[in-house]
mmCIF file of C-alpha atoms and ligand atoms in Angstrom:
data_model
loop_
_atom_site.group_PDB
_atom_site.id
_atom_site.type_symbol
_atom_site.label_atom_id
_atom_site.label_comp_id
_atom_site.label_asym_id
_atom_site.label_seq_id
_atom_site.Cartn_x
_atom_site.Cartn_y
_atom_site.Cartn_z
ATOM 1 C CA ASP A 243 96.363 62.272 156.620
ATOM 2 C CA THR A 244 96.633 63.018 160.037
ATOM 3 C CA GLY A 245 93.799 62.633 163.087
ATOM 4 C CA SER A 246 93.307 64.657 166.295
ATOM 5 C CA ALA A 247 91.061 63.949 169.146
ATOM 6 C CA ALA A 248 90.057 64.908 173.100
ATOM 7 C CA ALA A 249 91.853 62.970 175.827
ATOM 8 C CA VAL A 250 88.967 63.583 178.581
ATOM 9 C CA PRO A 251 89.650 61.691 182.126
ATOM 10 C CA ILE A 252 86.508 60.358 183.557
ATOM 11 C CA ASN A 253 86.043 60.804 187.203
ATOM 12 C CA GLU A 254 87.913 63.663 188.784
ATOM 13 C CA VAL A 255 91.057 61.469 189.971
ATOM 14 C CA ASP A 256 91.978 61.007 186.204
ATOM 15 C CA ILE A 257 91.683 57.161 186.451
ATOM 16 C CA ALA A 258 91.427 56.290 183.169
ATOM 17 C CA TYR A 259 90.965 59.384 179.686
ATOM 18 C CA VAL A 260 88.641 58.228 177.654
ATOM 19 C CA THR A 261 88.273 59.732 174.086
ATOM 20 C CA PRO A 262 85.308 59.768 171.248
ATOM 21 C CA VAL A 263 85.286 57.646 168.310
ATOM 22 C CA THR A 264 83.377 56.936 164.857
ATOM 23 C CA VAL A 265 81.734 53.562 163.807
ATOM 24 C CA GLY A 266 79.827 51.907 160.916
ATOM 25 C CA THR A 267 77.902 54.017 157.967
ATOM 26 C CA PRO A 268 75.753 56.610 159.914
ATOM 27 C CA PRO A 269 78.720 56.463 162.196
ATOM 28 C CA GLN A 270 77.931 55.606 165.420
ATOM 29 C CA THR A 271 80.065 57.721 167.948
ATOM 30 C CA LEU A 272 81.622 55.979 171.389
ATOM 31 C CA MET A 273 83.864 57.644 174.205
ATOM 32 C CA LEU A 274 87.108 54.367 174.400
ATOM 33 C CA ASP A 275 89.978 54.065 175.837
ATOM 34 C CA LEU A 276 93.151 54.210 173.885
ATOM 35 C CA ASP A 277 95.317 52.509 175.602
ATOM 36 C CA THR A 278 99.360 51.493 174.535
ATOM 37 C CA GLY A 279 99.826 48.562 176.616
ATOM 38 C CA SER A 280 97.157 46.713 174.757
ATOM 39 C CA SER A 281 96.957 45.901 171.603
ATOM 40 C CA ASP A 282 92.622 44.664 170.702
ATOM 41 C CA LEU A 283 89.937 47.659 169.700
ATOM 42 C CA TRP A 284 86.812 46.447 171.293
ATOM 43 C CA VAL A 285 83.737 48.046 172.236
ATOM 44 C CA PHE A 286 80.115 46.990 174.328
ATOM 45 C CA SER A 287 77.973 46.502 171.383
ATOM 46 C CA SER A 288 74.798 45.144 170.753
ATOM 47 C CA LEU A 289 75.677 41.351 171.875
ATOM 48 C CA THR A 290 76.674 42.525 175.138
ATOM 49 C CA PRO A 291 74.487 41.118 177.558
ATOM 50 C CA SER A 292 72.147 43.864 178.744
ATOM 51 C CA SER A 293 72.576 43.401 182.082
ATOM 52 C CA GLN A 294 76.497 44.168 181.803
ATOM 53 C CA VAL A 295 75.624 47.625 180.306
ATOM 54 C CA ARG A 296 75.520 50.674 182.479
ATOM 55 C CA GLY A 297 74.930 53.661 181.410
ATOM 56 C CA GLN A 298 77.637 53.106 178.126
ATOM 57 C CA GLU A 299 77.237 53.694 174.417
ATOM 58 C CA ILE A 300 76.832 50.222 172.466
ATOM 59 C CA TYR A 301 77.783 49.633 168.656
ATOM 60 C CA SER A 302 74.868 47.990 167.129
ATOM 61 C CA PRO A 303 76.805 46.182 163.379
ATOM 62 C CA ALA A 304 73.392 45.630 162.533
ATOM 63 C CA LYS A 305 72.452 49.382 161.458
ATOM 64 C CA SER A 306 75.413 49.842 159.867
ATOM 65 C CA SER A 307 75.634 48.912 156.688
ATOM 66 C CA THR A 308 79.920 49.154 156.169
ATOM 67 C CA SER A 309 79.803 45.693 158.660
ATOM 68 C CA LYS A 310 81.052 42.502 157.647
ATOM 69 C CA LEU A 311 80.970 40.104 160.045
ATOM 70 C CA LEU A 312 84.423 38.155 160.755
ATOM 71 C CA SER A 313 83.278 34.508 160.664
ATOM 72 C CA GLY A 314 84.810 32.033 162.969
ATOM 73 C CA HIS A 315 86.691 34.742 165.015
ATOM 74 C CA THR A 316 86.436 35.339 168.703
ATOM 75 C CA TRP A 317 88.950 36.668 170.946
ATOM 76 C CA SER A 318 88.874 36.970 175.060
ATOM 77 C CA ILE A 319 91.753 39.332 176.971
ATOM 78 C CA ARG A 320 92.520 39.941 180.826
ATOM 79 C CA TYR A 321 94.043 43.043 181.648
ATOM 80 C CA GLY A 322 96.822 44.007 184.512
ATOM 81 C CA ASP A 323 94.001 44.820 186.976
ATOM 82 C CA GLY A 324 92.000 41.670 186.057
ATOM 83 C CA SER A 325 88.920 43.200 184.371
ATOM 84 C CA GLY A 326 88.159 41.278 180.409
ATOM 85 C CA SER A 327 86.941 40.993 178.327
ATOM 86 C CA ARG A 328 85.804 38.651 174.914
ATOM 87 C CA GLY A 329 83.379 37.865 171.985
ATOM 88 C CA THR A 330 83.322 38.488 168.297
ATOM 89 C CA VAL A 331 84.326 40.082 165.775
ATOM 90 C CA TYR A 332 83.599 42.570 162.602
ATOM 91 C CA THR A 333 85.559 44.725 160.341
ATOM 92 C CA ASP A 334 83.340 48.495 159.835
ATOM 93 C CA ASN A 335 84.731 51.851 159.239
ATOM 94 C CA PHE A 336 85.949 52.648 162.278
ATOM 95 C CA THR A 337 87.299 57.435 162.553
ATOM 96 C CA ILE A 338 89.254 59.116 165.459
ATOM 97 C CA GLY A 339 90.038 62.894 165.085
ATOM 98 C CA GLY A 340 88.886 62.789 161.531
ATOM 99 C CA LEU A 341 91.141 59.316 160.782
ATOM 100 C CA GLU A 342 89.519 56.207 158.893
ATOM 101 C CA VAL A 343 89.990 53.854 158.338
ATOM 102 C CA GLU A 344 88.599 51.598 156.244
ATOM 103 C CA SER A 345 88.043 48.080 157.542
ATOM 104 C CA GLN A 346 89.017 47.862 161.401
ATOM 105 C CA ALA A 347 88.370 45.716 163.346
ATOM 106 C CA VAL A 348 85.436 45.880 166.134
ATOM 107 C CA GLN A 349 85.435 43.305 168.981
ATOM 108 C CA THR A 350 81.984 43.429 170.231
ATOM 109 C CA ALA A 351 81.794 41.832 173.355
ATOM 110 C CA GLN A 352 79.675 39.055 174.453
ATOM 111 C CA GLU A 353 81.166 39.533 178.376
ATOM 112 C CA VAL A 354 82.178 41.705 179.966
ATOM 113 C CA SER A 355 83.619 42.235 183.815
ATOM 114 C CA SER A 356 81.814 43.702 186.445
ATOM 115 C CA SER A 357 84.781 46.383 186.173
ATOM 116 C CA PHE A 358 84.243 47.634 182.703
ATOM 117 C CA THR A 359 80.149 47.342 183.618
ATOM 118 C CA GLN A 360 80.594 49.421 186.181
ATOM 119 C CA GLU A 361 82.603 52.459 183.964
ATOM 120 C CA GLN A 362 79.332 54.034 183.008
ATOM 121 C CA SER A 363 81.585 56.105 180.946
ATOM 122 C CA LEU A 364 83.799 53.636 178.987
ATOM 123 C CA ASP A 365 82.904 52.496 176.226
ATOM 124 C CA GLY A 366 85.701 49.945 175.634
ATOM 125 C CA LEU A 367 89.379 50.343 174.313
ATOM 126 C CA VAL A 368 91.484 51.046 171.411
ATOM 127 C CA GLY A 369 94.836 48.948 171.745
ATOM 128 C CA LEU A 370 97.326 51.222 170.689
ATOM 129 C CA GLY A 371 100.591 48.364 171.230
ATOM 130 C CA PHE A 372 102.044 46.106 168.570
ATOM 131 C CA SER A 373 100.063 44.397 167.192
ATOM 132 C CA THR A 374 101.035 40.324 167.763
ATOM 133 C CA LEU A 375 99.498 41.392 171.576
ATOM 134 C CA ASN A 376 96.394 41.309 169.525
ATOM 135 C CA THR A 377 94.629 38.049 171.055
ATOM 136 C CA VAL A 378 91.244 37.393 168.066
ATOM 137 C CA ARG A 379 91.981 34.138 166.811
ATOM 138 C CA PRO A 380 92.498 32.786 164.101
ATOM 139 C CA SER A 381 94.014 35.214 162.971
ATOM 140 C CA SER A 382 95.398 38.288 165.326
ATOM 141 C CA GLN A 383 94.137 41.129 163.438
ATOM 142 C CA LEU A 384 95.496 44.520 163.156
ATOM 143 C CA THR A 385 95.107 48.064 165.539
ATOM 144 C CA PHE A 386 94.010 51.433 164.525
ATOM 145 C CA PHE A 387 97.848 53.107 164.234
ATOM 146 C CA ASP A 388 98.541 49.570 161.966
ATOM 147 C CA ASN A 389 95.659 50.084 159.281
ATOM 148 C CA ALA A 390 96.083 54.101 159.705
ATOM 149 C CA ARG A 391 100.016 53.744 158.624
ATOM 150 C CA PRO A 392 100.292 53.794 155.319
ATOM 151 C CA LYS A 393 97.778 56.765 154.853
ATOM 152 C CA LEU A 394 99.985 58.905 157.723
ATOM 153 C CA ASP A 395 101.954 62.296 156.747
ATOM 154 C CA GLU A 396 104.225 60.315 159.581
ATOM 155 C CA GLU A 397 104.411 57.114 161.573
ATOM 156 C CA VAL A 398 103.561 58.918 164.240
ATOM 157 C CA PHE A 399 100.844 58.782 167.361
ATOM 158 C CA THR A 400 100.803 61.582 169.760
ATOM 159 C CA ALA A 401 99.631 61.548 173.665
ATOM 160 C CA ASP A 402 99.065 64.856 175.139
ATOM 161 C CA LEU A 403 97.285 64.001 178.541
ATOM 162 C CA LYS A 404 96.736 66.756 181.508
ATOM 163 C CA TYR A 405 96.266 66.444 185.015
ATOM 164 C CA HIS A 406 92.166 67.061 186.032
ATOM 165 C CA ALA A 407 91.815 69.106 182.488
ATOM 166 C CA THR A 408 90.976 67.758 178.718
ATOM 167 C CA GLY A 409 94.142 66.914 176.752
ATOM 168 C CA SER A 410 94.451 65.199 172.983
ATOM 169 C CA TYR A 411 95.587 61.995 171.267
ATOM 170 C CA ASP A 412 97.327 63.830 167.183
ATOM 171 C CA PHE A 413 97.666 60.915 165.015
ATOM 172 C CA GLY A 414 100.190 61.217 162.309
ATOM 173 C CA PHE A 415 101.757 64.484 163.194
ATOM 174 C CA ILE A 416 103.947 66.629 166.116
ATOM 175 C CA ASP A 417 101.857 69.548 166.870
ATOM 176 C CA ARG A 418 104.723 72.583 167.459
ATOM 177 C CA ALA A 419 102.584 73.916 169.754
ATOM 178 C CA LYS A 420 101.754 71.395 172.362
ATOM 179 C CA TYR A 421 105.519 71.244 173.618
ATOM 180 C CA THR A 422 108.851 73.299 174.288
ATOM 181 C CA GLY A 423 112.323 72.966 173.128
ATOM 182 C CA ASN A 424 113.010 69.297 171.567
ATOM 183 C CA ILE A 425 111.441 65.592 171.725
ATOM 184 C CA THR A 426 113.780 63.488 173.712
ATOM 185 C CA TYR A 427 113.801 60.426 171.386
ATOM 186 C CA THR A 428 114.667 56.234 172.961
ATOM 187 C CA PRO A 429 114.771 53.298 171.938
ATOM 188 C CA VAL A 430 112.006 50.772 172.077
ATOM 189 C CA GLN A 431 112.226 46.993 172.630
ATOM 190 C CA GLN A 432 108.696 45.999 170.937
ATOM 191 C CA SER A 433 108.836 41.927 171.950
ATOM 192 C CA PRO A 434 106.657 40.718 173.466
ATOM 193 C CA GLY A 435 104.520 43.893 172.126
ATOM 194 C CA TYR A 436 104.550 47.051 174.529
ATOM 195 C CA TRP A 437 105.648 49.828 174.011
ATOM 196 C CA THR A 438 109.022 49.182 176.542
ATOM 197 C CA HIS A 439 112.106 51.633 177.146
ATOM 198 C CA SER A 440 114.486 53.210 179.734
ATOM 199 C CA LEU A 441 114.547 55.589 181.985
ATOM 200 C CA SER A 442 117.616 56.994 182.562
ATOM 201 C CA GLY A 443 117.166 57.701 186.671
ATOM 202 C CA TYR A 444 115.061 59.347 188.606
ATOM 203 C CA ALA A 445 115.367 61.828 191.547
ATOM 204 C CA VAL A 446 113.395 62.517 194.616
ATOM 205 C CA GLY A 447 111.828 65.886 194.951
ATOM 206 C CA SER A 448 115.420 68.621 195.020
ATOM 207 C CA GLY A 449 117.055 65.253 195.744
ATOM 208 C CA ALA A 450 120.386 64.455 193.928
ATOM 209 C CA PHE A 451 119.284 62.818 190.471
ATOM 210 C CA GLN A 452 120.425 58.588 189.918
ATOM 211 C CA SER A 453 121.495 57.709 187.099
ATOM 212 C CA THR A 454 120.199 53.931 186.546
ATOM 213 C CA GLN A 455 118.455 52.179 183.296
ATOM 214 C CA ILE A 456 115.122 51.773 184.419
ATOM 215 C CA GLN A 457 113.362 49.673 181.597
ATOM 216 C CA GLY A 458 109.570 49.109 181.477
ATOM 217 C CA ILE A 459 106.320 49.975 179.756
ATOM 218 C CA SER A 460 104.406 53.613 178.526
ATOM 219 C CA ASP A 461 100.805 52.660 179.024
ATOM 220 C CA THR A 462 97.992 55.144 179.096
ATOM 221 C CA GLY A 463 95.582 52.762 179.565
ATOM 222 C CA THR A 464 97.704 52.535 183.417
ATOM 223 C CA THR A 465 96.388 55.268 186.097
ATOM 224 C CA LEU A 466 99.547 55.232 188.113
ATOM 225 C CA LEU A 467 103.458 55.180 187.997
ATOM 226 C CA TYR A 468 104.533 52.227 189.172
ATOM 227 C CA LEU A 469 108.151 51.653 189.406
ATOM 228 C CA PRO A 470 110.513 49.424 191.520
ATOM 229 C CA THR A 471 110.434 49.357 195.338
ATOM 230 C CA ALA A 472 113.814 50.931 196.344
ATOM 231 C CA ILE A 473 112.519 53.844 194.597
ATOM 232 C CA VAL A 474 108.730 54.089 195.663
ATOM 233 C CA THR A 475 110.319 53.777 199.990
ATOM 234 C CA ALA A 476 113.575 56.335 199.147
ATOM 235 C CA TYR A 477 110.543 58.858 198.500
ATOM 236 C CA TYR A 478 107.939 57.477 200.924
ATOM 237 C CA ARG A 479 110.567 58.068 203.467
ATOM 238 C CA GLN A 480 110.760 61.932 202.541
ATOM 239 C CA VAL A 481 106.524 61.875 203.417
ATOM 240 C CA GLN A 482 105.714 62.890 206.867
ATOM 241 C CA GLY A 483 103.115 59.872 208.372
ATOM 242 C CA ALA A 484 104.197 57.645 205.026
ATOM 243 C CA GLN A 485 102.941 53.547 205.570
ATOM 244 C CA ASN A 486 103.011 51.089 202.795
ATOM 245 C CA SER A 487 99.796 49.830 203.754
ATOM 246 C CA GLN A 488 98.791 45.967 203.300
ATOM 247 C CA TYR A 489 94.873 46.956 203.710
ATOM 248 C CA TYR A 490 94.799 49.430 200.932
ATOM 249 C CA GLY A 491 97.590 47.916 198.299
ATOM 250 C CA GLY A 492 99.921 50.561 198.583
ATOM 251 C CA TYR A 493 101.231 53.761 199.472
ATOM 252 C CA VAL A 494 99.255 55.678 201.741
ATOM 253 C CA PHE A 495 99.463 58.909 203.974
ATOM 254 C CA PRO A 496 97.661 61.458 205.817
ATOM 255 C CA CYS A 497 96.595 64.100 202.960
ATOM 256 C CA SER A 498 97.789 67.030 204.379
ATOM 257 C CA SER A 499 101.250 65.702 203.901
ATOM 258 C CA THR A 500 103.509 67.749 201.417
ATOM 259 C CA LEU A 501 104.750 65.389 198.879
ATOM 260 C CA PRO A 502 107.937 66.139 197.040
ATOM 261 C CA THR A 503 107.852 66.538 193.116
ATOM 262 C CA PHE A 504 109.799 62.765 191.224
ATOM 263 C CA THR A 505 111.844 63.354 188.770
ATOM 264 C CA PHE A 506 112.079 60.774 185.652
ATOM 265 C CA GLY A 507 115.359 60.777 183.399
ATOM 266 C CA ILE A 508 115.067 59.999 179.458
ATOM 267 C CA GLU A 509 118.596 60.279 178.422
ATOM 268 C CA GLY A 510 119.804 63.475 178.921
ATOM 269 C CA ALA A 511 116.311 64.774 179.393
ATOM 270 C CA ARG A 512 114.558 65.526 182.594
ATOM 271 C CA PHE A 513 110.393 65.684 183.670
ATOM 272 C CA THR A 514 109.780 66.356 186.468
ATOM 273 C CA ILE A 515 105.785 65.255 187.658
ATOM 274 C CA PRO A 516 104.016 67.979 190.163
ATOM 275 C CA ALA A 517 103.528 66.686 193.496
ATOM 276 C CA SER A 518 100.157 66.787 193.165
ATOM 277 C CA TYR A 519 100.426 64.402 190.862
ATOM 278 C CA ILE A 520 100.966 62.154 193.423
ATOM 279 C CA ASN A 521 98.705 63.339 195.547
ATOM 280 C CA TYR A 522 96.367 61.057 194.020
ATOM 281 C CA THR A 523 93.115 59.860 195.800
ATOM 282 C CA ARG A 524 91.169 60.669 199.266
ATOM 283 C CA ILE A 525 91.183 56.225 200.097
ATOM 284 C CA SER A 526 87.208 57.604 200.669
ATOM 285 C CA PRO A 527 85.378 61.018 199.993
ATOM 286 C CA THR A 528 85.103 61.552 204.049
ATOM 287 C CA SER A 529 89.393 59.992 204.249
ATOM 288 C CA SER A 530 92.242 62.278 205.374
ATOM 289 C CA THR A 531 94.239 59.272 204.368
ATOM 290 C CA CYS A 532 95.312 59.719 200.702
ATOM 291 C CA TYR A 533 96.423 57.155 198.278
ATOM 292 C CA GLY A 534 99.745 57.779 196.176
ATOM 293 C CA GLY A 535 100.154 57.720 192.680
ATOM 294 C CA LEU A 536 103.517 56.142 193.002
ATOM 295 C CA GLN A 537 103.670 53.011 193.452
ATOM 296 C CA SER A 538 105.550 49.567 194.184
ATOM 297 C CA SER A 539 106.011 47.445 190.693
ATOM 298 C CA SER A 540 106.958 44.666 192.342
ATOM 299 C CA GLY A 541 104.040 42.382 191.981
ATOM 300 C CA LEU A 542 103.759 43.076 188.760
ATOM 301 C CA GLY A 543 107.390 42.013 187.118
ATOM 302 C CA ILE A 544 107.390 45.088 185.588
ATOM 303 C CA ASN A 545 107.098 48.829 185.941
ATOM 304 C CA ILE A 546 104.586 51.168 184.099
ATOM 305 C CA PHE A 547 104.346 54.293 183.259
ATOM 306 C CA GLY A 548 101.112 55.334 183.467
ATOM 307 C CA ASP A 549 99.468 58.583 182.978
ATOM 308 C CA VAL A 550 100.723 59.979 186.283
ATOM 309 C CA ALA A 551 104.293 59.727 184.745
ATOM 310 C CA LEU A 552 102.957 60.309 180.543
ATOM 311 C CA LYS A 553 100.339 63.182 181.774
ATOM 312 C CA ALA A 554 104.042 65.816 182.738
ATOM 313 C CA ALA A 555 105.004 65.554 178.816
ATOM 314 C CA PHE A 556 103.954 65.730 175.930
ATOM 315 C CA VAL A 557 105.015 61.825 174.133
ATOM 316 C CA VAL A 558 105.667 60.861 170.900
ATOM 317 C CA PHE A 559 105.443 57.258 170.348
ATOM 318 C CA SER A 560 107.056 56.377 166.502
ATOM 319 C CA GLY A 561 106.014 53.847 164.250
ATOM 320 C CA THR A 562 108.722 53.662 162.488
ATOM 321 C CA ASN A 563 111.544 51.029 161.908
ATOM 322 C CA PRO A 564 113.466 50.967 164.145
ATOM 323 C CA PRO A 565 110.426 51.511 166.984
ATOM 324 C CA ARG A 566 111.182 55.309 169.567
ATOM 325 C CA ILE A 567 109.061 56.616 171.538
ATOM 326 C CA GLY A 568 109.983 60.138 172.292
ATOM 327 C CA PHE A 569 108.888 63.163 175.342
ATOM 328 C CA GLY A 570 108.798 66.472 174.960
ATOM 329 C CA THR A 571 108.858 69.278 177.689
ATOM 330 C CA LYS A 572 104.935 70.861 177.950
HETATM 331 C C1 DD4 B 785 87.799 48.787 183.732
HETATM 332 C C2 DD4 B 785 88.800 49.188 183.443
HETATM 333 C C3 DD4 B 785 90.038 47.698 183.758
HETATM 334 C C4 DD4 B 785 91.436 47.850 183.232
HETATM 335 C C5 DD4 B 785 91.776 48.901 181.993
HETATM 336 C C6 DD4 B 785 92.360 49.394 181.486
HETATM 337 N N1 DD4 B 785 93.377 49.613 180.307
HETATM 338 O O1 DD4 B 785 94.413 49.888 180.279
HETATM 339 C C7 DD4 B 785 95.300 48.988 181.397
HETATM 340 C C8 DD4 B 785 96.387 49.241 181.216
HETATM 341 C C9 DD4 B 785 96.398 48.237 181.692
HETATM 342 C C10 DD4 B 785 97.260 46.902 180.986
HETATM 343 O O2 DD4 B 785 96.471 45.408 180.682
HETATM 344 C C11 DD4 B 785 96.782 47.582 179.345
HETATM 345 N N2 DD4 B 785 96.994 48.676 179.819
HETATM 346 N N3 DD4 B 785 93.829 48.766 181.910
HETATM 347 C C12 DD4 B 785 90.842 50.310 181.696
HETATM 348 C C13 DD4 B 785 89.221 49.626 182.474
HETATM 349 F F1 DD4 B 785 87.950 50.951 182.027
#
């Protein structure tokens, strides 16, 4: 089997992407954030206090003839930005782009943090990290990809995220029409559960490529690209008026500045992020100061190859043994 579904930016600066999924019988449609940096599938639900729901679609297990309570199981998750949610667990039919898993663990939120309440067009997350990261207790649950794996034509899913446009996630096949040339693969270290791999180096604008191993995680649920401070300062040294602002918590610059491109390596292949992707957003609607899409990872303890980088390529997440990740030019 295979599946294919849209990845729709939820706002005008691509802060996150949502994908239509269906849960239950008859199908209830929700828009979920497919996140390779976590492994819980959770949804706003009939169990979420109405004070915490602001326009989101909800899953009501009581309205599904195929829902089953996973008795005595709970979950609680905290994301990199400090947001979080927690609740109980049902199993039910779950489909993405025509690919169905019969009894997928669907984690129903009984509490969500304010930043989720405020994100009106996001109804929950589908974790596509390794199932070892799942927070359901007393027994951890499998991700949609792990459940679907036995029926997939090929043990892969792909991400084709786009700048200010709708892209796609595919399951079980690699769509030759979505990239040119070949996919370059590199090994993935799957412990503790992220898609962890290395870049082979980087270049700022037309500068020389610096060959250096940079380990990090490819995380579709993170908006920006976070790299070591030395690389980030070398980049913004080329930007007139750029500064690392304590006030704004990162590098900002005049919106009128000319930004260089940023190139990253995967093995021998090179992928160039257009300057427009790094001119991420105005710090406020009427400001002429802009916030960068490339920021330092020094506070995170890990480098994160988020959407700013991933949308510059066609990315293959391969669940083969051993797992690997592939990048193609598009
Ligand atoms: C309001 C909101 C907050 C966080 C996230 C979020 N989703 O994925 C991630 C990254 C960080 C890491 O934790 C796992 N992947 N962050 C999404 C939201 F809509």
